[in-house]
Coordinates of C-alpha atoms in Angstrom, one line a residue:
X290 CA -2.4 31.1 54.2
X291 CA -1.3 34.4 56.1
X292 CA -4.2 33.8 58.6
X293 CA -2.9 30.8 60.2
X294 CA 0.8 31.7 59.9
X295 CA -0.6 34.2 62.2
X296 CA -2.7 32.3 64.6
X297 CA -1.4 28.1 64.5
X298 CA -3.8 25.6 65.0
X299 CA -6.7 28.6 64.8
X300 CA -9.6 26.1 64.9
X301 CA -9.0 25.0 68.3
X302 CA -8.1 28.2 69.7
X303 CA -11.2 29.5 68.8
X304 CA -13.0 27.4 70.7
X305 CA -11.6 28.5 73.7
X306 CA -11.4 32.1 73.1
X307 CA -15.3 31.7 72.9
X308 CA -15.8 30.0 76.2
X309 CA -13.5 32.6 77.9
X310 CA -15.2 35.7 76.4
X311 CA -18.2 34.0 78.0
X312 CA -16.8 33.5 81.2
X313 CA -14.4 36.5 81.9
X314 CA -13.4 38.8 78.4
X315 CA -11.0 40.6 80.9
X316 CA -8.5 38.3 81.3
X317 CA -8.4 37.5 77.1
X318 CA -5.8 39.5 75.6
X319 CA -6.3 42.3 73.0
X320 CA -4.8 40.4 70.2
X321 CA -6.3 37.4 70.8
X322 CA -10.2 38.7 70.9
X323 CA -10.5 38.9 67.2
X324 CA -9.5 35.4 66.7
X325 CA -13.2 33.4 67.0
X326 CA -13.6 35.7 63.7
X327 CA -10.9 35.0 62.1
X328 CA -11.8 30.8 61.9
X329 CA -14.6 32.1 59.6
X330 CA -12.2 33.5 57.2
X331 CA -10.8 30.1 56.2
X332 CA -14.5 28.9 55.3
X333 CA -15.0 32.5 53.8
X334 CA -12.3 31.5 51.2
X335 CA -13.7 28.4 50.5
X336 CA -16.7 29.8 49.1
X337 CA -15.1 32.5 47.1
X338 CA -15.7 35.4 49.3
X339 CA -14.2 38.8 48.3
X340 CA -10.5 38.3 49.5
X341 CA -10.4 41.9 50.3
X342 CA -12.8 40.8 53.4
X343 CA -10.3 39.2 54.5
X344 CA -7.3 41.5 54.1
X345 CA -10.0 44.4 55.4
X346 CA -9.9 42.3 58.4
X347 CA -6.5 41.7 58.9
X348 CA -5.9 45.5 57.9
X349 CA -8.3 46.8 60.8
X350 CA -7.1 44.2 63.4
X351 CA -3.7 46.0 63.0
X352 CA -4.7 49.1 63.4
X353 CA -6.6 48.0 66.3
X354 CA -9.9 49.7 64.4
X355 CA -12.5 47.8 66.3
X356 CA -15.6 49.7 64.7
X357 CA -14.3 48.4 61.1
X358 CA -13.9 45.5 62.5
X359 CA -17.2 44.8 63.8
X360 CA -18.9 46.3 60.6
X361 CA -16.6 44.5 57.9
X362 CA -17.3 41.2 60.3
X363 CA -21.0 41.9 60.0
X364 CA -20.9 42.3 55.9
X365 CA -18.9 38.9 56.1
X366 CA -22.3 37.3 57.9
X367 CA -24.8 39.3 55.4
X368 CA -22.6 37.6 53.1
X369 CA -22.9 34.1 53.7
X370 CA -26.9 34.7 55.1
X371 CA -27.4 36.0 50.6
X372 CA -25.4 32.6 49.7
X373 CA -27.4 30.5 52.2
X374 CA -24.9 29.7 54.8
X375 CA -27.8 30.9 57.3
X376 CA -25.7 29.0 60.5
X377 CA -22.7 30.2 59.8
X378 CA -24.0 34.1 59.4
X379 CA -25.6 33.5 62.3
X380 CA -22.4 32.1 64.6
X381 CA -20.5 35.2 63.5
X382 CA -23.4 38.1 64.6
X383 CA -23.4 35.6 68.1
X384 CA -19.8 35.6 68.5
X385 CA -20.0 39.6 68.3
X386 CA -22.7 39.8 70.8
X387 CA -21.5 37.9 73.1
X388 CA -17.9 38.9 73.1
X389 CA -19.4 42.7 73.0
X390 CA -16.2 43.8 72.0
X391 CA -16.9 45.7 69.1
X392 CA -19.4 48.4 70.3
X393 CA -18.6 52.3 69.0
X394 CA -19.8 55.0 71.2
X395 CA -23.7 55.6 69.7
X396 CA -22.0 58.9 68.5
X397 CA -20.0 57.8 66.1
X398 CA -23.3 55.9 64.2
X399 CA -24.2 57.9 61.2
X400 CA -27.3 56.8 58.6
X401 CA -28.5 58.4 55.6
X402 CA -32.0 57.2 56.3
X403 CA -32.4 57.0 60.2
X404 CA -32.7 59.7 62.6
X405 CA -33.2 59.7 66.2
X406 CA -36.4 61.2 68.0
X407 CA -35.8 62.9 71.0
X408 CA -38.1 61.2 73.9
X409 CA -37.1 63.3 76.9
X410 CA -40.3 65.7 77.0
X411 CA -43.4 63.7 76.2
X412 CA -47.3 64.1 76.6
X413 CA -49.1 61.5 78.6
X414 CA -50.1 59.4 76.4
X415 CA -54.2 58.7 77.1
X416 CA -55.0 55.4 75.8
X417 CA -57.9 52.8 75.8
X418 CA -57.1 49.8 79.2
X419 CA -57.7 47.5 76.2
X420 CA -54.4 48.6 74.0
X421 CA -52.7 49.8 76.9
X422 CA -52.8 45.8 78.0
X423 CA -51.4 44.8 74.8
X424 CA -48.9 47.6 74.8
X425 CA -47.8 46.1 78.3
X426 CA -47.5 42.5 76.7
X427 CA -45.5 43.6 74.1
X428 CA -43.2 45.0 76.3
X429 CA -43.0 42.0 78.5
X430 CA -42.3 39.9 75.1
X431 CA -39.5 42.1 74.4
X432 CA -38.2 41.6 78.0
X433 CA -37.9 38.0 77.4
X434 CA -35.5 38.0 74.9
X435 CA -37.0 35.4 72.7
X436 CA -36.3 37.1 69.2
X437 CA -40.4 38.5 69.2
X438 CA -39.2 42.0 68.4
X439 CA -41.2 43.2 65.3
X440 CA -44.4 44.9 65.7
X441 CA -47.1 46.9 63.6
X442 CA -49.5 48.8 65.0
X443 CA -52.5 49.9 63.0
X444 CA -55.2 52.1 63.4
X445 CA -56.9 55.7 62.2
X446 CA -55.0 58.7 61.3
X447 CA -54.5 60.4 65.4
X448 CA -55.3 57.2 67.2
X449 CA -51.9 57.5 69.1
X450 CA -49.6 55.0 67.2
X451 CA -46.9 57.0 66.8
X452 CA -47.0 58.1 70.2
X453 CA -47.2 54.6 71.4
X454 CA -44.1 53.6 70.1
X455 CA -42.4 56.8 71.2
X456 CA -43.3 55.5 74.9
X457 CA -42.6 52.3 74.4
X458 CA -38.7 53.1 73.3
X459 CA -38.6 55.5 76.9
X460 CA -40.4 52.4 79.0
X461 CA -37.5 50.1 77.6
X462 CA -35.1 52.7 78.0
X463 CA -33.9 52.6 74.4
X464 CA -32.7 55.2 71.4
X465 CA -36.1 55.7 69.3
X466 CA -34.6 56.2 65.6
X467 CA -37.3 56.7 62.7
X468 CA -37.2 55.7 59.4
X469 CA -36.4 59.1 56.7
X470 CA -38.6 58.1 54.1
X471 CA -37.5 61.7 52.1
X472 CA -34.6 60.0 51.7
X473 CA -35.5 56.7 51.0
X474 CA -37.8 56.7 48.5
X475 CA -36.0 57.7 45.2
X476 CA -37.3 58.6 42.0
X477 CA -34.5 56.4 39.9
X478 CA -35.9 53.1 38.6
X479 CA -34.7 50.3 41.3
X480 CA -32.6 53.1 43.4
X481 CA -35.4 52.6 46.5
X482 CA -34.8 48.9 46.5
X483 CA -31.0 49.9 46.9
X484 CA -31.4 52.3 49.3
X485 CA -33.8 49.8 51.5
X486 CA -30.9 47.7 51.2
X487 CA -29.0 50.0 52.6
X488 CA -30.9 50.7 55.4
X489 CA -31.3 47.6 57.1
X490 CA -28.0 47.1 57.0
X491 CA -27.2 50.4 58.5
X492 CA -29.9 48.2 61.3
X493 CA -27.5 45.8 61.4
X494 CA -24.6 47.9 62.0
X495 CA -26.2 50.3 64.8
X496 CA -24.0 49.8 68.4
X497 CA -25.5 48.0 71.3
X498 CA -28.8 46.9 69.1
X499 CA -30.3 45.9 72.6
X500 CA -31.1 49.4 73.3
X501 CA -32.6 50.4 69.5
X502 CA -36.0 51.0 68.6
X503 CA -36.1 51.4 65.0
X504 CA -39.6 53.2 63.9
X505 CA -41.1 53.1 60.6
X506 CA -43.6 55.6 60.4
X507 CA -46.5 55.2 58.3
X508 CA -44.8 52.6 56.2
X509 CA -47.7 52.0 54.0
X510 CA -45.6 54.8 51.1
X511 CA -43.7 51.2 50.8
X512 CA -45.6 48.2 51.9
X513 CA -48.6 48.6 49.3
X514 CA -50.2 45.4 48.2
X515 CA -48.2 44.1 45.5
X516 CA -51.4 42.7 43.9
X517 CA -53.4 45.5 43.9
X518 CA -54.7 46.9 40.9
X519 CA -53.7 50.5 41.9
X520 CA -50.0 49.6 42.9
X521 CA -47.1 50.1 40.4
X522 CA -44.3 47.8 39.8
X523 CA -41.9 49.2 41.3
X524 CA -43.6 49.6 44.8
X525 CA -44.1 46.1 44.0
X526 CA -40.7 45.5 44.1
X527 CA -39.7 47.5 46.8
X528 CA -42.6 45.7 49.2
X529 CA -40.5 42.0 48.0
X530 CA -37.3 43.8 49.0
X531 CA -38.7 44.5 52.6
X532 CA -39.9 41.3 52.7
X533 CA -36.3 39.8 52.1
X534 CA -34.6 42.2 54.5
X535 CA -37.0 41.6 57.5
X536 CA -36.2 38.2 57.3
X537 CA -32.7 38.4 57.2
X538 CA -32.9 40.8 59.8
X539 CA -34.8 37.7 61.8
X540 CA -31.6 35.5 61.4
X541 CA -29.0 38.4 61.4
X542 CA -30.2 40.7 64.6
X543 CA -32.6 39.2 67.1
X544 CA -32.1 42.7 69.7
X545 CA -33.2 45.5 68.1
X546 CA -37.2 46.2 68.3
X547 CA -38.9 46.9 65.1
X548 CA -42.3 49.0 65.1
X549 CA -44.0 50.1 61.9
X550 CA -47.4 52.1 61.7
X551 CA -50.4 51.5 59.0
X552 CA -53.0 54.1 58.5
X553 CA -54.4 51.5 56.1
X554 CA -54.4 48.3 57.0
X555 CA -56.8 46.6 54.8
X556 CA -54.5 47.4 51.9
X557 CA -51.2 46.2 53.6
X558 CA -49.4 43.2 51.4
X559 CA -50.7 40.3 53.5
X560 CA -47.4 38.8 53.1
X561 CA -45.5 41.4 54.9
X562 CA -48.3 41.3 57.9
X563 CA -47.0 37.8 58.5
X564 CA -43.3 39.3 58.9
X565 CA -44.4 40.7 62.1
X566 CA -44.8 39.0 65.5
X567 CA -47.8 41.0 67.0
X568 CA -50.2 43.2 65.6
X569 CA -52.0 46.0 67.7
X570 CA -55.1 47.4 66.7
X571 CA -55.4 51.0 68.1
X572 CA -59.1 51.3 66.4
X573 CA -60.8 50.5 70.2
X574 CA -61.6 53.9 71.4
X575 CA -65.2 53.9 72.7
X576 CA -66.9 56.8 72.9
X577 CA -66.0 57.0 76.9
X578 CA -62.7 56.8 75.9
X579 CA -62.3 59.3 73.7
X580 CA -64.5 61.9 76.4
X581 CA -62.3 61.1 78.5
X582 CA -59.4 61.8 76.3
X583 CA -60.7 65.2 75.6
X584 CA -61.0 66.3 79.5
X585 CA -57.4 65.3 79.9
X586 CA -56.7 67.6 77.3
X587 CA -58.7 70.3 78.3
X588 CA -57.5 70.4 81.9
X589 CA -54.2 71.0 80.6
X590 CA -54.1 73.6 78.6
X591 CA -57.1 76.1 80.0
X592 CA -54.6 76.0 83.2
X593 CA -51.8 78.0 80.6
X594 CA -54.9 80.9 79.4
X595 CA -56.0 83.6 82.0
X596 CA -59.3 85.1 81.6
X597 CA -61.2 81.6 81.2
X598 CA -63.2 79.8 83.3
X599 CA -63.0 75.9 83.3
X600 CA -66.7 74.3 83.2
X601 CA -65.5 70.7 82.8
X602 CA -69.4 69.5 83.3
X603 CA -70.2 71.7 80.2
X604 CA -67.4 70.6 78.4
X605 CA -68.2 66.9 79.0
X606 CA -72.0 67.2 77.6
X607 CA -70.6 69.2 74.5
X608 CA -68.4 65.8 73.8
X609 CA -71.3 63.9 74.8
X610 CA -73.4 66.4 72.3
X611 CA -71.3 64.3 69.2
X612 CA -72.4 62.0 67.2
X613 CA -68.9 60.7 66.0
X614 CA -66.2 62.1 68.1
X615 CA -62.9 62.4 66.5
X616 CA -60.1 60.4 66.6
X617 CA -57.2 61.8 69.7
X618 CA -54.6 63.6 67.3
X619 CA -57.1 65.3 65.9
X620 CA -59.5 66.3 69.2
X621 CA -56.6 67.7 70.7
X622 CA -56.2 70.0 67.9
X623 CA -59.5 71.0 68.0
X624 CA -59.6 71.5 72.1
X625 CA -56.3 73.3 71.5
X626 CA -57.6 76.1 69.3
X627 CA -60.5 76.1 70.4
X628 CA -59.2 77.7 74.1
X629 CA -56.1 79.5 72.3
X630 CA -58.5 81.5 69.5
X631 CA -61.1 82.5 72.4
X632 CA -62.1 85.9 73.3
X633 CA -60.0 87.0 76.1
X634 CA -63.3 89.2 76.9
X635 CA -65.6 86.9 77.3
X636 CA -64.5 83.5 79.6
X637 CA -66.8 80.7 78.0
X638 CA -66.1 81.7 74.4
X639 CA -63.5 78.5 74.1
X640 CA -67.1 76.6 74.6
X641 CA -68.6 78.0 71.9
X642 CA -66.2 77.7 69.7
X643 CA -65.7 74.1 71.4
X644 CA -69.4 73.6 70.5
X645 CA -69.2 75.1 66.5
X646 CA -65.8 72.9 65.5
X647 CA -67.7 69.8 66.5
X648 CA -71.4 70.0 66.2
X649 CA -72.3 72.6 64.1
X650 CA -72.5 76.8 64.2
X651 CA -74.5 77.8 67.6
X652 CA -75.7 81.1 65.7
X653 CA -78.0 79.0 64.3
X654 CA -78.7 76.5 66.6
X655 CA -82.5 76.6 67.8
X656 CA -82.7 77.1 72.1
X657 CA -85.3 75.1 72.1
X658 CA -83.5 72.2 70.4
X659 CA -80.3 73.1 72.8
X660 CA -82.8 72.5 75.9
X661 CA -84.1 69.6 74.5
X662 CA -80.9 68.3 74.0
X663 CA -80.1 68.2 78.0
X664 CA -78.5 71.9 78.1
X665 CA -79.5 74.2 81.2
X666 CA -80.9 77.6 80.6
X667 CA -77.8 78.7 82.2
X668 CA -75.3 76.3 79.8
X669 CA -77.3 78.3 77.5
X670 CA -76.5 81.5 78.1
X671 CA -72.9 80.7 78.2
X672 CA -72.9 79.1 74.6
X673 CA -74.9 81.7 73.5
X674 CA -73.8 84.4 75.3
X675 CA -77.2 86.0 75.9
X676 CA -78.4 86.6 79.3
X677 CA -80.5 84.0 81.7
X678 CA -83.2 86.1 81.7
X679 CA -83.1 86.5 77.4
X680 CA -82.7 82.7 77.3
X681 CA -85.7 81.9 79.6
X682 CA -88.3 84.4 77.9
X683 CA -87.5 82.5 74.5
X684 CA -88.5 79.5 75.5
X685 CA -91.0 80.2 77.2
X686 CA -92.4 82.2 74.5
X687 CA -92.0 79.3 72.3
X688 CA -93.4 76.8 74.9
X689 CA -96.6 79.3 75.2

């Protein structure tokens, strides 16, 4: 065989090419770092692998290609992991982490169906003590290195997930890339299941997986209960085919973090819930919470509008006013416009309109039924925007 015309006696030196990349790469000469790899080749022929593996191999060890390298030695160990050689798959993706050698500048990685988010400039992100605990753990979990890198986090439509996982990719200093799910998903009958192929092992082939955070964001267009009534076959399919690549992915890449995000949890595929290592619910807002979430919010946009005056104790009881206060995605919205469509003439109109986007229209709102609701003649007259003096000779006219 050309390979060990090459390299003589090529089990035994790979042996100790390993040991030395472990204890000092820099003395191991170019030609001889690809060599661990090349002992697989021999067992590769053995089972009928594609010989033009092997000659890919030998082509871009040549040239010195080290990027085709590392990708065609990765195929190699998808390979044997579809033909259940699970240890030997996994020696090879262990041989090019620990060697290191074949890591492409994060420039030259190009997918179809992953984009990066840009984390620089980011909100604070307000969250309940009780997720931000678990959020904490998760990251501590990831720290340790013990292969519990998948996580779903689940929770209401603007209950911060995706936010969440934007922080948690800056905390661990990691590239934040999210799944493309415009490109995915595919019309063609079995193309999705392709392209999800596809895509996980463009996972596999990202540079320096340690520092990836791969998102998928609102994965529930593909992870549908595949024994539900409403689901089609095909999504059915495409849920298994998930299923199989997370669990390769298990074997194959241990380093990069995986987060998806549910909006509805109760119809994920239960089997795929058990694919990931922790679940965090983010439906724990209490009603403190959330007022609390709002006043951050509030004090930092009024201090961007001229012409308004910040009553923060008003502003509070209006929250407090609300039987079901919304969720934080969409509260900030509502604080948002409610300061930005204001009358610059009068300075508590933002309340008002605070007041009618949450409770209901104040033109018809009773001032009697304001008072008795624990608002002050003068919180009143703001709302309202009649005068101290109108507002107290109405109620006392309806109190008479």
């Amino acid at each position: 065989m050309l390979i060990l015309a090459l390299y003589p006696n090529l089990l035994n030196v790979s042996i100790i090419i390993k040991k030395r990349l472990t204890k000092n790469i820099k003395n191991v000469p170019l030609q001889w770092m690809y060599v661990p790899l090349f002992a697989i080749i021999i067992h590769a022929e053995e089972l009928f692998m594609k010989k033009q593996s092997v000659l890919n191999l030998i082509k871009y060890h040549v040239e010195k290609n080290e990027n085709a390298f590392r990708n065609e030695s990765i195929n190699i160990a998808r390979y044997f992991d579809s033909i259940g050689d699970e240890q030997l798959a996994e020696y090879i993706m262990a041989l090019i982490a620990e060697s290191n050698l074949y890591t492409p500048q994060g420039s030259d990685f190009e997918s179809e169906f992953l984009k990066q988010l840009d984390i620089n400039q980011m909100e604070p992100l307000n969250l309940p003590l009780v997720i931000v605990d678990d959020i904490k753990g998760m990251i501590n979990a990831i720290n340790h290195n013990v292969g519990i890198n998948k996580f779903l986090f689940e929770g209401a439509p603007g209950s911060g997930k995706t936010e969440a996982a934007k922080h948690v990719a800056r905390l661990l200093d990691r590239t934040l890339y999210y799944v493309d799910f415009d490109y995915l998903i595919d019309s063609k009958l079995g193309q999705t299941n392709k392209n999800i192929s596809k895509l996980f092992s463009d996972i596999n082939l990202i540079p320096n997986s340690n520092k990836i955070v791969i998102l998928f964001d609102e994965i529930d267009v593909i992870a549908l209960d595949r024994v539900n009534t409403n689901d089609v076959r095909e999504m059915g399919r495409v849920t298994s085919t998930i299923l199989r690549e997370l669990d390769r992915l298990s074997d194959l890449n241990k380093e990069v973090v995986i987060i998806a995000t549910t909006n509805l949890y109760s119809n994920f595929d239960k089997a795929l819930i058990r694919r990931f290592d922790a679940i965090i619910n983010f439906n724990r807002y209490t009603k403190q919470d959330l007022i609390e979430v709002g006043e951050n919010y509030f004090s930092n946009y009024i201090k961007n509008f001229k012409g308004i005056s910040k009553d923060t104790r008003l502003f509070r009881k209006i929250l407090n006013s609300v039987e079901n206060l919304p969720y934080p995605g969409e509260l900030k919205n509502v604080i948002k416009t409610s300061i930005a469509f204001s009358n610059q003439d009068y300075e508590y109109d933002y309340l008002r309109r605070l007041y009618n986007s949450l409770i209901g229209n104040l033109d018809y709102e009773d001032i009697n039924k304001l008072h008795r609701e624990g608002f002050t003649v003068r919180e009143i007259e703001k709302l309202k925007g009649e005068s101290k003096s109108t507002v107290a000779r109405k109620l006392n006219r309806e109190v008479n």
